[in-house]
XYZ file of C-alpha atoms in Angstrom:
786
model
C -5.314 0.077 2.141
C -7.539 -2.772 2.519
C -7.822 -5.482 -0.537
C -10.651 -4.870 -2.859
C -13.981 -6.218 -2.454
C -16.941 -6.310 -5.068
C -19.844 -4.316 -3.944
C -22.460 -6.162 -6.133
C -23.952 -4.566 -9.048
C -24.431 -0.870 -9.840
C -28.056 0.657 -9.563
C -28.144 2.390 -12.442
C -31.845 3.559 -12.794
C -31.247 6.257 -9.821
C -30.742 9.684 -10.114
C -27.263 10.894 -9.511
C -25.362 14.077 -8.398
C -22.028 14.856 -10.719
C -21.869 17.930 -9.035
C -18.846 17.042 -6.914
C -16.881 16.592 -10.082
C -17.112 20.161 -11.108
C -13.352 22.010 -11.670
C -11.342 18.755 -11.956
C -9.242 18.009 -14.974
C -10.141 14.634 -17.246
C -8.256 13.405 -20.246
C -10.236 11.755 -22.888
C -7.972 10.041 -25.433
C -9.608 9.386 -29.138
C -11.863 12.198 -27.762
C -12.778 14.374 -31.103
C -15.230 11.797 -32.526
C -17.775 9.218 -32.213
C -18.310 8.039 -28.592
C -15.095 10.114 -27.405
C -16.779 13.165 -28.252
C -19.940 12.149 -26.152
C -17.708 11.721 -23.813
C -15.798 14.996 -23.861
C -19.269 17.008 -23.708
C -21.093 15.422 -20.918
C -17.227 16.258 -18.773
C -17.510 19.683 -19.995
C -21.308 19.938 -18.831
C -20.631 18.798 -15.451
C -17.984 21.631 -15.150
C -14.810 19.958 -15.628
C -11.299 20.905 -17.659
C -11.058 18.291 -20.644
C -7.548 17.644 -22.127
C -8.650 15.990 -25.599
C -5.991 13.883 -27.265
C -6.967 12.859 -31.190
C -5.360 12.458 -34.313
C -8.222 14.217 -36.295
C -7.097 17.770 -35.936
C -9.316 19.535 -37.646
C -11.977 18.025 -35.509
C -10.329 18.280 -31.933
C -9.641 22.154 -32.781
C -13.134 22.769 -33.496
C -14.304 21.110 -29.833
C -11.765 23.398 -28.444
C -12.898 26.816 -29.716
C -16.694 25.188 -28.918
C -16.398 24.192 -25.169
C -14.783 26.125 -22.783
C -12.185 24.884 -20.076
C -10.896 22.350 -23.126
C -7.348 21.770 -24.776
C -7.023 19.614 -27.932
C -3.399 17.981 -28.226
C -2.060 15.975 -31.440
C -2.264 12.315 -29.937
C -1.776 8.934 -31.405
C -2.736 6.450 -28.728
C -0.889 3.834 -30.039
C 2.673 5.960 -29.584
C 4.458 6.268 -26.107
C 5.530 10.058 -26.482
C 2.514 11.391 -27.638
C 0.726 10.258 -24.911
C 3.192 11.460 -22.555
C 2.925 14.667 -24.332
C -0.946 14.445 -23.758
C -0.836 13.887 -20.090
C 1.835 16.820 -19.497
C -0.937 18.948 -21.203
C -3.560 17.950 -19.139
C -1.263 18.484 -16.307
C -0.816 22.500 -17.021
C -4.514 22.664 -17.835
C -5.571 21.954 -14.590
C -6.319 24.982 -11.735
C -4.599 22.212 -9.414
C -2.059 20.522 -11.353
C -3.959 17.332 -10.772
C -5.442 15.052 -13.063
C -8.345 13.287 -11.752
C -9.907 10.922 -14.551
C -8.618 9.395 -17.483
C -10.716 8.236 -19.975
C -8.826 5.236 -22.383
C -11.232 5.691 -25.691
C -9.131 5.251 -28.214
C -9.572 2.539 -30.844
C -9.832 1.211 -33.999
C -12.435 -0.732 -36.270
C -11.439 -1.966 -39.657
C -12.047 -4.893 -41.914
C -9.612 -8.222 -40.359
C -7.673 -9.801 -42.455
C -7.333 -12.820 -40.192
C -10.198 -15.159 -42.360
C -9.328 -13.370 -45.965
C -8.521 -16.352 -47.984
C -6.384 -15.230 -51.273
C -6.740 -18.669 -52.974
C -5.493 -21.961 -53.035
C -2.615 -20.947 -55.270
C -1.207 -17.898 -53.027
C 0.862 -18.658 -49.612
C -0.789 -16.731 -46.593
C 0.140 -13.134 -46.308
C 1.089 -11.889 -42.233
C -2.442 -10.218 -41.357
C -2.293 -6.309 -40.170
C -2.528 -6.359 -36.697
C -2.860 -2.630 -36.289
C -6.144 -2.787 -34.535
C -4.376 -4.955 -31.626
C -1.376 -2.148 -31.731
C -4.073 0.279 -31.262
C -6.671 -1.016 -29.310
C -4.513 -2.672 -26.620
C -1.457 -0.974 -26.515
C -3.222 2.352 -26.469
C -4.902 1.570 -23.576
C -1.823 0.148 -21.504
C 0.206 3.336 -22.502
C -2.600 5.610 -20.910
C -2.893 2.870 -17.758
C 1.030 3.280 -17.062
C 0.391 7.082 -17.237
C -2.882 7.280 -15.079
C -0.928 5.072 -12.850
C 1.804 7.531 -12.878
C 0.169 10.441 -11.921
C -2.618 9.143 -9.677
C 0.624 7.582 -7.395
C 2.382 10.948 -7.500
C -0.516 12.609 -6.253
C -1.972 10.171 -3.758
C 1.395 8.745 -2.691
C 1.872 5.384 -2.202
C 0.061 5.261 1.619
C -3.336 7.120 0.118
C -5.238 8.479 3.233
C -8.936 8.513 3.413
C -8.926 12.535 2.914
C -7.582 12.366 -0.543
C -9.173 13.679 -3.954
C -10.769 10.438 -6.161
C -9.058 9.229 -9.092
C -10.704 7.149 -11.908
C -9.315 4.946 -14.974
C -12.145 4.328 -17.266
C -11.378 2.174 -20.168
C -13.746 1.548 -23.080
C -14.605 -1.976 -24.384
C -17.574 -3.240 -26.312
C -20.665 -5.030 -25.940
C -18.098 -7.571 -28.190
C -16.712 -7.781 -24.848
C -19.660 -10.314 -23.985
C -20.684 -12.240 -26.925
C -19.182 -13.897 -29.955
C -19.121 -11.776 -32.877
C -18.534 -13.577 -36.457
C -15.596 -12.206 -38.668
C -13.843 -9.645 -36.199
C -11.173 -11.508 -34.245
C -9.043 -8.822 -33.773
C -11.805 -6.032 -32.401
C -13.418 -8.496 -30.272
C -10.018 -9.716 -28.770
C -9.123 -6.234 -27.893
C -12.335 -5.740 -26.391
C -11.858 -8.757 -24.324
C -8.681 -7.466 -23.733
C -9.968 -4.355 -21.817
C -11.930 -6.652 -19.393
C -9.065 -8.413 -18.564
C -7.098 -5.074 -17.938
C -9.560 -4.237 -15.764
C -9.496 -7.199 -13.947
C -5.939 -6.933 -13.363
C -5.516 -3.611 -12.578
C -8.483 -3.255 -9.925
C -7.189 -4.680 -7.239
C -3.630 -2.816 -7.180
C -5.568 0.373 -8.102
C -7.332 0.006 -5.064
C -4.082 -0.603 -3.119
C -3.159 2.643 -4.121
C -6.490 4.519 -3.091
C -7.606 4.645 -7.238
C -10.508 3.117 -9.372
C -10.474 1.147 -12.625
C -13.699 0.491 -14.426
C -14.839 -0.423 -18.139
C -17.741 1.081 -20.260
C -18.590 -1.504 -23.174
C -21.343 0.051 -25.485
C -23.579 -1.467 -27.692
C -24.097 0.085 -31.362
C -23.756 3.244 -31.290
C -24.845 5.705 -34.043
C -22.409 8.250 -34.508
C -20.774 10.281 -37.349
C -17.864 7.575 -37.528
C -20.505 4.899 -38.484
C -20.850 4.733 -42.073
C -24.383 5.132 -43.871
C -24.029 1.677 -45.569
C -23.431 0.192 -41.767
C -26.055 1.671 -40.360
C -28.428 0.818 -42.701
C -27.764 -3.082 -42.735
C -27.713 -2.742 -38.526
C -31.215 -1.179 -38.692
C -32.723 -3.452 -41.511
C -32.169 -6.018 -39.337
C -34.452 -4.759 -36.295
C -31.091 -4.015 -34.202
C -32.107 -0.738 -31.752
C -29.263 1.804 -31.585
C -27.646 3.123 -27.963
C -27.520 6.883 -27.642
C -24.526 8.727 -27.533
C -25.852 10.637 -24.636
C -26.538 7.979 -22.690
C -22.882 6.764 -22.863
C -21.668 10.170 -21.437
C -24.339 10.106 -18.456
C -23.101 6.329 -18.196
C -19.251 8.319 -17.590
C -20.662 11.140 -15.367
C -22.704 8.345 -12.938
C -19.362 6.173 -12.534
C -16.613 9.323 -11.984
C -19.952 10.824 -9.369
C -19.786 7.367 -7.109
C -16.615 6.600 -5.804
C -18.049 2.905 -4.661
C -17.999 1.844 -8.066
C -14.786 0.361 -8.725
C -13.986 -3.046 -10.474
C -17.579 -2.949 -12.868
C -18.637 -3.046 -16.675
C -21.483 -0.977 -17.492
C -23.065 -2.096 -20.836
C -24.204 1.136 -22.644
C -26.983 -0.466 -24.308
C -30.502 -0.047 -25.971
C -33.442 1.861 -23.458
C -35.457 -1.176 -24.545
C -32.957 -3.204 -22.003
C -32.289 -0.731 -19.672
C -34.207 2.514 -18.782
C -30.997 5.054 -18.269
C -29.483 3.627 -21.433
C -27.008 1.343 -19.559
C -26.905 -0.975 -16.859
C -24.590 -3.499 -14.914
C -24.591 -6.625 -16.363
C -22.745 -7.881 -13.171
C -20.621 -10.258 -15.137
C -16.966 -9.588 -13.434
C -16.970 -11.772 -10.294
C -19.334 -14.007 -11.225
C -21.971 -13.867 -8.606
C -23.329 -17.064 -7.163
C -20.963 -18.963 -8.325
C -18.723 -20.305 -4.931
C -16.443 -22.524 -6.886
C -15.112 -19.598 -9.009
C -15.026 -17.342 -5.850
C -13.013 -19.873 -3.976
C -10.357 -19.982 -7.608
C -10.075 -16.222 -7.505
C -8.978 -16.657 -3.421
C -6.133 -19.212 -4.438
C -5.102 -16.937 -7.022
C -4.626 -14.121 -4.674
C -2.955 -16.168 -1.944
C -0.803 -17.398 -4.582
C 0.690 -13.851 -5.495
C 3.994 -12.755 -4.926
C 4.590 -11.449 -1.324
C 6.536 -8.804 -3.209
C 3.680 -7.451 -4.730
C 2.187 -5.774 -1.316
C -0.861 -6.897 -2.027
C -2.091 -8.372 1.272
C -4.408 -11.439 0.985
C -7.294 -11.325 4.147
C -6.332 -14.570 6.618
C -2.764 -15.126 4.520
C 0.134 -15.502 6.382
C 2.409 -15.537 3.614
C 5.244 -12.920 4.517
C 5.428 -14.136 8.344
C 8.420 -15.370 10.001
C 8.566 -19.838 9.252
C 10.796 -20.203 12.308
C 9.526 -18.146 15.636
C 10.882 -14.954 16.109
C 11.270 -12.590 18.961
C 10.662 -8.884 19.200
C 12.486 -7.519 22.392
C 10.217 -4.634 23.884
C 11.610 -2.176 25.913
C 8.672 -0.384 28.776
C 8.872 2.822 30.682
C 5.777 3.105 33.656
C 5.723 6.982 34.202
C 4.423 8.131 37.663
C 1.116 8.314 36.754
C 1.098 4.743 36.286
C 3.296 3.922 39.266
C 0.636 5.883 41.441
C -1.860 3.383 40.872
C -0.229 0.242 42.285
C 1.271 -0.487 46.185
C 4.383 -0.860 44.879
C 7.025 -1.108 42.045
C 6.869 -5.261 42.699
C 3.220 -5.293 41.587
C 3.445 -2.813 38.933
C 5.972 -4.999 37.344
C 3.894 -8.014 37.776
C 0.719 -6.277 35.804
C 2.979 -5.302 33.093
C 4.629 -8.818 32.872
C 0.796 -10.173 32.683
C -0.062 -7.412 30.340
C 2.791 -8.497 27.426
C 2.721 -12.073 28.376
C -1.285 -12.148 27.060
C -0.623 -9.977 23.925
C 2.445 -12.253 23.345
C 0.114 -15.292 23.139
C -2.020 -14.014 20.321
C 0.941 -12.250 18.289
C 3.333 -15.507 18.511
C -0.156 -17.449 17.171
C -0.923 -15.589 14.581
C 2.028 -14.373 13.189
C 4.759 -16.231 14.798
C 6.815 -13.791 16.797
C 6.781 -13.471 20.725
C 6.839 -10.691 22.554
C 9.322 -10.302 25.273
C 10.153 -7.120 27.822
C 13.944 -6.750 27.507
C 14.279 -3.298 29.379
C 11.671 -2.090 32.190
C 11.724 1.487 33.858
C 9.503 2.099 36.315
C 9.002 5.761 37.442
C 8.409 6.868 41.316
C 4.921 7.550 42.101
C 5.127 11.455 42.914
C 4.709 13.128 39.801
C 8.005 16.099 39.316
C 6.299 19.391 38.186
C 8.115 19.262 35.105
C 10.018 16.302 33.336
C 13.981 15.718 33.679
C 16.054 15.948 30.699
C 16.708 12.238 30.936
C 12.698 11.574 30.945
C 11.268 14.230 29.656
C 7.883 12.027 29.517
C 7.617 11.327 33.163
C 4.940 14.095 34.236
C 1.871 14.367 35.941
C -1.616 14.148 33.707
C -1.773 17.754 33.455
C 1.394 18.358 31.245
C -0.039 17.924 27.791
C -2.228 14.767 26.156
C -1.202 11.838 24.707
C -0.192 12.806 21.153
C 2.186 15.159 23.233
C 3.498 12.178 25.611
C 4.204 10.299 22.334
C 6.184 13.213 20.700
C 8.176 13.431 23.908
C 8.594 9.505 24.527
C 9.582 8.923 20.722
C 12.401 11.446 20.855
C 13.760 9.615 24.488
C 13.471 6.367 22.606
C 15.698 7.936 19.672
C 18.036 8.237 22.135
C 18.222 4.635 23.763
C 21.137 2.700 22.476
C 19.166 -0.448 21.766
C 18.053 -3.196 19.515
C 14.343 -3.475 20.972
C 11.853 -4.039 18.365
C 9.948 -0.567 20.190
C 9.157 1.098 23.334
C 6.127 1.419 25.205
C 5.139 4.463 27.224
C 2.440 3.236 30.234
C 1.112 5.910 31.894
C -2.716 6.738 33.576
C -3.401 9.680 32.026
C -5.818 9.194 28.589
C -7.107 11.897 26.693
C -10.700 12.006 26.602
C -11.988 8.511 25.700
C -8.602 7.930 23.919
C -6.678 5.259 25.941
C -3.402 4.483 23.097
C -1.436 6.068 20.755
C 1.467 4.816 18.239
C 3.375 5.528 14.967
C 2.516 3.238 12.721
C 4.905 0.609 10.914
C 7.626 1.455 13.084
C 8.709 -1.918 13.946
C 12.506 -2.126 14.309
C 12.906 1.902 13.686
C 15.586 3.133 16.923
C 14.550 6.517 16.005
C 10.787 6.465 15.958
C 9.462 2.939 17.212
C 7.685 4.037 20.129
C 3.713 4.092 21.497
C 1.760 5.254 24.869
C -0.612 2.852 26.449
C -2.969 3.793 29.119
C -3.792 2.105 32.396
C -7.273 0.424 31.746
C -9.282 -2.291 32.799
C -8.716 -4.385 28.975
C -5.146 -2.838 29.401
C -3.252 -6.111 27.311
C -5.594 -5.658 24.517
C -4.939 -1.900 24.454
C -0.983 -3.348 24.288
C -1.868 -5.668 21.575
C -3.443 -2.990 19.795
C -0.892 -0.206 19.572
C 1.508 -2.884 19.255
C -0.623 -3.913 16.123
C 0.574 -0.526 14.859
C 3.968 -0.765 15.312
C 4.076 -4.032 13.329
C 2.104 -1.754 10.243
C -1.587 -2.899 11.128
C -4.425 -0.530 10.147
C -7.869 -0.427 12.285
C -10.523 -2.944 11.289
C -13.514 -1.476 9.398
C -16.873 -0.581 11.031
C -20.325 0.763 9.937
C -19.010 4.189 9.627
C -15.654 3.682 7.888
C -17.440 1.422 5.871
C -20.483 4.438 4.593
C -17.617 6.859 4.147
C -15.048 4.476 1.966
C -12.343 5.330 4.969
C -8.749 3.455 5.185
C -9.823 0.296 7.257
C -9.615 -3.824 7.435
C -12.446 -5.433 5.847
C -13.915 -8.498 7.706
C -14.030 -10.204 4.433
C -13.659 -9.961 0.501
C -17.522 -9.407 0.357
C -18.033 -8.061 4.353
C -16.890 -4.178 4.818
C -18.013 -4.257 8.839
C -15.978 -6.201 11.121
C -18.487 -5.879 13.942
C -15.963 -4.504 16.496
C -14.933 -8.229 17.236
C -11.012 -7.748 17.102
C -8.403 -5.979 18.633
C -7.694 -3.605 16.190
C -10.947 -2.140 16.496
C -11.141 1.604 16.846
C -12.658 1.319 20.021
C -11.450 -1.486 23.091
C -13.216 -4.185 24.541
C -11.837 -7.011 27.072
C -14.190 -9.169 24.732
C -11.615 -8.636 21.796
C -9.171 -11.418 22.362
C -7.462 -11.919 18.675
C -6.938 -10.231 15.387
C -8.780 -10.325 11.973
C -8.170 -12.308 9.067
C -7.362 -8.720 7.547
C -5.113 -7.780 10.329
C -2.832 -10.742 9.597
C -2.776 -10.702 6.130
C -2.000 -6.868 6.190
C 0.841 -7.524 8.742
C 2.362 -10.835 7.109
C 2.317 -9.295 3.808
C 4.289 -5.778 5.025
C 6.828 -7.847 7.208
C 7.229 -10.371 3.843
C 7.509 -7.404 1.297
C 10.088 -5.889 3.548
C 7.693 -2.972 3.971
C 8.089 -2.935 7.904
C 11.160 -3.712 8.885
C 12.418 -7.044 10.741
C 16.105 -7.071 11.393
C 15.916 -6.630 15.137
C 13.590 -9.960 15.122
C 15.817 -12.627 17.105
C 15.372 -16.139 16.989
C 13.666 -17.583 19.539
C 16.091 -20.269 19.895
C 19.152 -17.390 20.356
C 18.452 -17.474 24.302
C 17.400 -13.798 24.036
C 18.036 -11.910 27.715
C 14.537 -10.815 29.082
C 13.454 -9.521 32.687
C 11.712 -13.097 32.850
C 14.367 -15.322 31.651
C 14.020 -19.169 32.681
C 10.086 -19.070 32.726
C 9.034 -22.039 31.203
C 5.812 -21.201 28.453
C 6.849 -17.788 27.174
C 8.002 -19.429 23.725
C 11.326 -18.188 24.098
C 14.194 -20.620 24.510
C 16.275 -19.010 27.518
C 19.000 -20.116 29.684
C 17.840 -23.530 31.147
C 15.831 -24.566 28.760
C 16.226 -26.777 26.053
C 12.894 -26.092 23.922
C 9.939 -23.342 24.627
C 6.938 -24.098 22.762
C 5.043 -21.316 24.378
C 1.224 -21.826 24.192
C 1.591 -24.114 21.086
C 2.250 -27.487 22.104
C -0.490 -29.378 20.949
C 0.765 -31.741 18.419
C 4.085 -30.458 18.886
C 6.027 -33.719 18.715
C 9.622 -32.170 19.555
C 8.997 -30.202 22.460
C 7.747 -30.928 26.355
C 5.592 -28.060 27.244
C 5.377 -28.447 30.641
C 9.304 -29.017 31.093
C 10.407 -26.495 28.137
C 12.776 -30.021 27.733
C 13.078 -31.938 24.265
C 11.235 -35.394 24.299
C 13.307 -38.409 23.828
C 14.861 -38.784 20.495
C 14.540 -34.699 19.842
C 17.604 -32.722 19.017
C 15.470 -29.662 18.473
C 12.050 -28.087 17.827
C 10.600 -27.815 14.191
C 8.627 -24.769 15.020
C 11.159 -22.938 16.044
C 13.892 -23.406 13.564
C 14.025 -23.535 9.634
C 16.842 -26.447 9.963
C 14.699 -28.685 11.879
C 12.878 -31.304 10.398
C 11.050 -34.119 12.386
C 12.969 -32.930 15.400
C 16.464 -33.956 13.740
C 19.047 -31.226 12.273
C 18.710 -30.779 8.363
C 20.973 -31.696 6.347
C 24.104 -29.524 5.347
C 22.427 -29.504 1.497
C 18.809 -28.159 2.918
C 18.748 -24.566 1.408
C 16.913 -22.340 4.317
C 17.287 -18.921 3.220
C 17.674 -18.568 -0.903
C 18.924 -15.936 -2.785
C 17.508 -12.666 -3.059
C 19.567 -11.677 -6.342
C 23.060 -10.966 -7.591
C 24.336 -9.504 -4.410
C 22.865 -12.224 -1.759
C 24.350 -15.635 -0.745
C 21.952 -18.626 -0.555
C 22.157 -20.074 3.037
C 22.280 -23.366 4.317
C 21.819 -25.559 7.360
C 24.874 -26.476 9.109
C 24.038 -29.690 10.065
C 24.371 -29.138 14.288
C 21.953 -26.092 14.347
C 18.329 -26.030 13.904
C 19.023 -21.975 12.927
C 19.363 -21.043 9.687
C 23.117 -19.382 9.407
C 23.624 -15.642 9.684
C 22.035 -13.948 6.518
C 25.207 -13.272 4.389
C 25.933 -10.329 1.411
C 27.970 -10.103 -1.253
C 30.395 -7.375 -0.369
C 29.169 -3.378 -0.086
C 29.866 -1.449 -3.319
C 31.024 -4.628 -5.646
C 29.602 -3.927 -9.209
C 26.636 -6.161 -9.742
C 24.146 -6.321 -12.954
C 24.347 -5.674 -16.678
C 25.246 -1.850 -15.573
C 28.426 0.363 -14.754
C 25.848 2.159 -12.206
C 24.407 -1.024 -10.125
C 26.276 -1.885 -7.199
C 25.761 -4.460 -3.973
C 24.542 -2.544 -0.911
C 23.326 -4.597 1.864
C 22.132 -7.763 -0.135
C 20.460 -5.763 -2.791
C 21.696 -4.690 -6.233
C 20.517 -0.922 -6.459
C 21.747 2.146 -7.391
C 21.085 5.846 -6.020
C 18.380 5.705 -8.976
C 16.843 2.806 -8.171
C 16.779 3.889 -4.613
C 14.668 7.297 -5.323
C 12.624 4.961 -7.514
C 11.810 2.507 -4.971
C 10.926 4.759 -2.227
C 8.580 6.509 -4.802
C 7.115 3.339 -5.541
C 8.421 3.002 -8.828
C 7.087 6.313 -11.052
C 9.026 5.880 -13.720
C 12.517 6.433 -15.911
C 12.138 10.606 -14.587
C 12.959 9.505 -10.782
C 16.486 9.979 -9.921
C 18.848 10.409 -7.745
C 20.057 14.523 -7.532
C 23.123 13.619 -4.956
C 25.635 11.109 -5.259
C 27.806 12.163 -2.322
C 25.507 12.287 0.666
C 24.191 9.326 2.729
C 20.652 11.047 2.973
C 18.601 10.048 0.125
C 17.676 12.836 -2.369
C 15.180 12.507 -4.789
C 14.646 14.418 -8.192
C 11.128 13.854 -10.288
C 10.337 15.218 -13.627
C 7.209 16.817 -13.120
C 6.898 18.105 -17.237
C 7.457 21.994 -16.371
C 10.895 20.930 -14.723
C 12.942 18.429 -12.480
C 13.130 19.191 -8.420
C 15.511 17.822 -6.129
C 14.315 17.239 -2.297
C 15.747 15.427 0.427
C 14.057 12.215 1.165
C 14.401 12.767 4.822
C 15.747 8.840 5.162
C 19.175 7.441 4.681
C 20.459 5.259 1.801
C 21.171 1.976 1.886
C 23.982 0.559 4.288
C 26.802 -0.305 1.955
C 26.126 2.935 -0.760
C 29.335 4.271 -2.248
C 30.021 7.385 -0.802
C 33.255 10.022 -1.616
C 35.476 7.382 -2.016
C 33.615 5.488 1.057
C 30.349 3.455 2.160
C 27.575 4.865 3.793
C 26.789 2.953 6.778
C 23.540 4.003 9.438
C 23.502 7.747 7.611
C 27.395 8.487 8.028
C 30.252 8.119 5.633
C 32.421 5.869 6.504
C 36.191 5.492 5.459
C 35.588 8.032 3.105
C 38.292 10.967 1.818
C 36.468 13.193 3.913
C 33.506 12.194 6.493
C 33.644 15.474 8.344
C 31.651 16.990 5.355
C 28.767 14.433 6.014
C 27.520 16.139 8.887
C 26.540 19.107 7.049
C 23.049 18.874 5.216
C 22.112 18.477 1.817
C 20.340 21.832 1.793
C 23.514 23.945 3.164
C 25.721 22.215 0.364
C 23.105 22.881 -2.305
C 21.530 26.262 -1.332
C 21.777 28.120 -4.126
C 19.924 25.628 -6.215
C 17.452 25.179 -3.192
C 17.028 29.091 -2.860
C 16.613 28.952 -6.700
C 13.709 27.060 -6.720
C 11.732 28.626 -3.667
C 12.364 32.109 -5.319
C 11.272 30.609 -8.838
C 7.873 29.246 -8.286
C 5.420 32.358 -6.809
C 6.218 32.565 -2.995
C 7.183 28.600 -3.050
C 3.788 27.106 -3.538
C 4.826 24.697 -6.175
C 7.747 23.534 -4.023
C 5.261 23.313 -1.337
C 3.167 20.618 -3.640
C 6.244 19.044 -4.525
C 7.023 18.728 -1.063
C 3.565 17.242 -0.044
C 4.084 15.078 -3.473
C 7.071 13.362 -2.562
C 6.286 13.067 1.667
C 3.261 11.076 0.684
C 5.409 9.246 -1.832
C 7.960 7.690 0.961
C 7.593 3.865 1.555
C 5.681 2.647 4.576
C 9.375 1.831 6.027
C 9.422 5.509 7.460
C 5.331 6.324 7.721
C 4.587 9.518 9.765
C 1.057 8.192 10.411
C -0.622 7.890 13.948
C -3.121 5.081 15.205
C -5.191 6.366 17.916
C -7.458 3.730 20.104
C -10.618 4.960 21.764
C -12.024 2.875 24.845
C -15.346 1.829 24.385
C -17.985 3.476 26.508
C -20.055 1.223 28.823
C -23.040 -0.283 27.700
C -25.173 1.829 30.348
C -23.508 5.104 30.156
C -25.993 6.141 27.646
C -23.402 8.296 25.499
C -22.891 8.079 21.999
C -20.173 5.424 20.161
C -16.652 7.018 20.208
C -15.700 8.562 17.045
C -13.966 6.249 14.084
C -10.230 7.816 14.733
C -8.873 8.339 11.270
C -5.219 7.709 11.216
C -3.799 11.271 10.839
C -0.303 12.847 9.710
C 1.969 14.048 12.249
């Protein structure tokens, strides 16, 4: 999902349509009295089901009896278990089993003891900080549970078609003002602004929203007559509780409202009783905007929240992605000879490689090239099922055939590309997304066009995990796309990852750079197949100076980035006088000399990973070494080392399901296929994740490697599926949930939650029509689930 961008102040004086909210389910903490009751009544009037959490049982039960579609649950918001029960009840109340909206309203206000003076002869007394406990701890519990349920419903790779989810925090006008003699209360309401700021970008990343409502003085039954009289006596005009309810409905109805604070105020200041003060993004303050940008750049890459233009996470020394190419009969028939076909493909890859090297520090090299005969067979052979004429199938069919064929190849290529001359309508490319270094699925299909290298670069970008750049239609529909900048959505069709392709697109957008680098740096896209540019990898163009790959006969190769290189002569691919290495090509090269043996070139990432230092006689960092697989680690007997990580099967499940919490666990400790159990409140259900556990995970007396249990007591058993070994449980689940409906929901949730290391999305590329064709622009090809 693209990063959060500020959309400007909300226009609050216009009418809005809340009909889209009907039938959905919401939670309101502290919902039995005061403003909480106003929020509940507004939601019910709009047709929502509402779960009310409150300590006032009498009032809560009365609201449940009065308002259809409501359920009262006793709840102290400062107690975690109470809120857990509240969310479980809301899920049961929901006809769809989904929780769409959460309002964190619970809070208290009481006399503050911070300035209470006991007298000169008294020792200071520890103050009662219950306001902080309820007003800050409670909303944080609510935020945690809301994130849990929203992510479990949407997955970590949300699609544009998913249902909206939104957390609304309740602050106060005190969060914008000085309020004498109420430090705890004011601090707690300022904290709501801080929590909203800290959540909004991450929530947006997962396809959700977070907003804040900050009410002014409101006359409710919670306010005593004495306090009401005092405030009105000095001329203060109150806000209306009903306006607060309408403010909430506006936020929920408009999915473009994210990261905003709406101020519920007296109508003398706002015609509808609420307004956007537009203070959350410091409009017009370029300095604060610059500081904010640097703050985002300094965020850890492991967070997975990429920053537009940031190269953090991309290789620091040049790497090479070895590519396999196959040209089918239709593509070969477009050329006079196989040699002409070969030259065309080399030119295509070299052009794309220049951009990849410049932006990601990764060169593309052709390791394998298969060119078919120009005469198309009527049916594909068993060895090359993809080699058929244009009438045999569309691009999706060709991708399926080619991906299956690619999975049978015994190589370590980064990915394979099928070249064809068979477009499907105006679609000229299709790719699996995020499948770099995936030996079973890393494949795409590219159609021959006049701007062929741009199409190849686009589909290769998808392999590296890139999504499409934003265009106006996607911006208007809140589609999943990469914006031009943090303030502008439409990228204007300038860049390679635009949904339609032209010859003018010669670079990746800053957003794509940040996206791909973040994915590589956070291990959400595999990079273990990328080889050092100094390792002399064998390609079909070996010995060609200037391709950015150091091959036999070359000392260095700075490719197209030789300007300012003090170590390598780009014309001869030889070191300059006195140089023994190239700083740009090795992490153990400093000022054209080998780094000393005390230089750390790869820090330890944890208890199971060994720190590597330079050898003093090579520019490459030594091979990555790990603690032996299966060895105990950490402070728990259940933790073990596997592939350099201190992990367990439970942790692997939580990692794959995006850290949903302690109610995610492994439900099979023998197979090399990961199987996870998720507690959805009404029971735990076990599901195979369709991916292997980490290499090195213990299994029946052995260790898993590439999905097989090696050196085990009975390795032959590993070929049986998890379902076969647990068939009674599996059939029992299916039979016990009403025709499999609940199991279907469970499967959909779990599949949607899998890490992007094994995504199932596809990216399609449309060819831009001629400017003189008179045809309408091509549709925006949304990523569709396979």
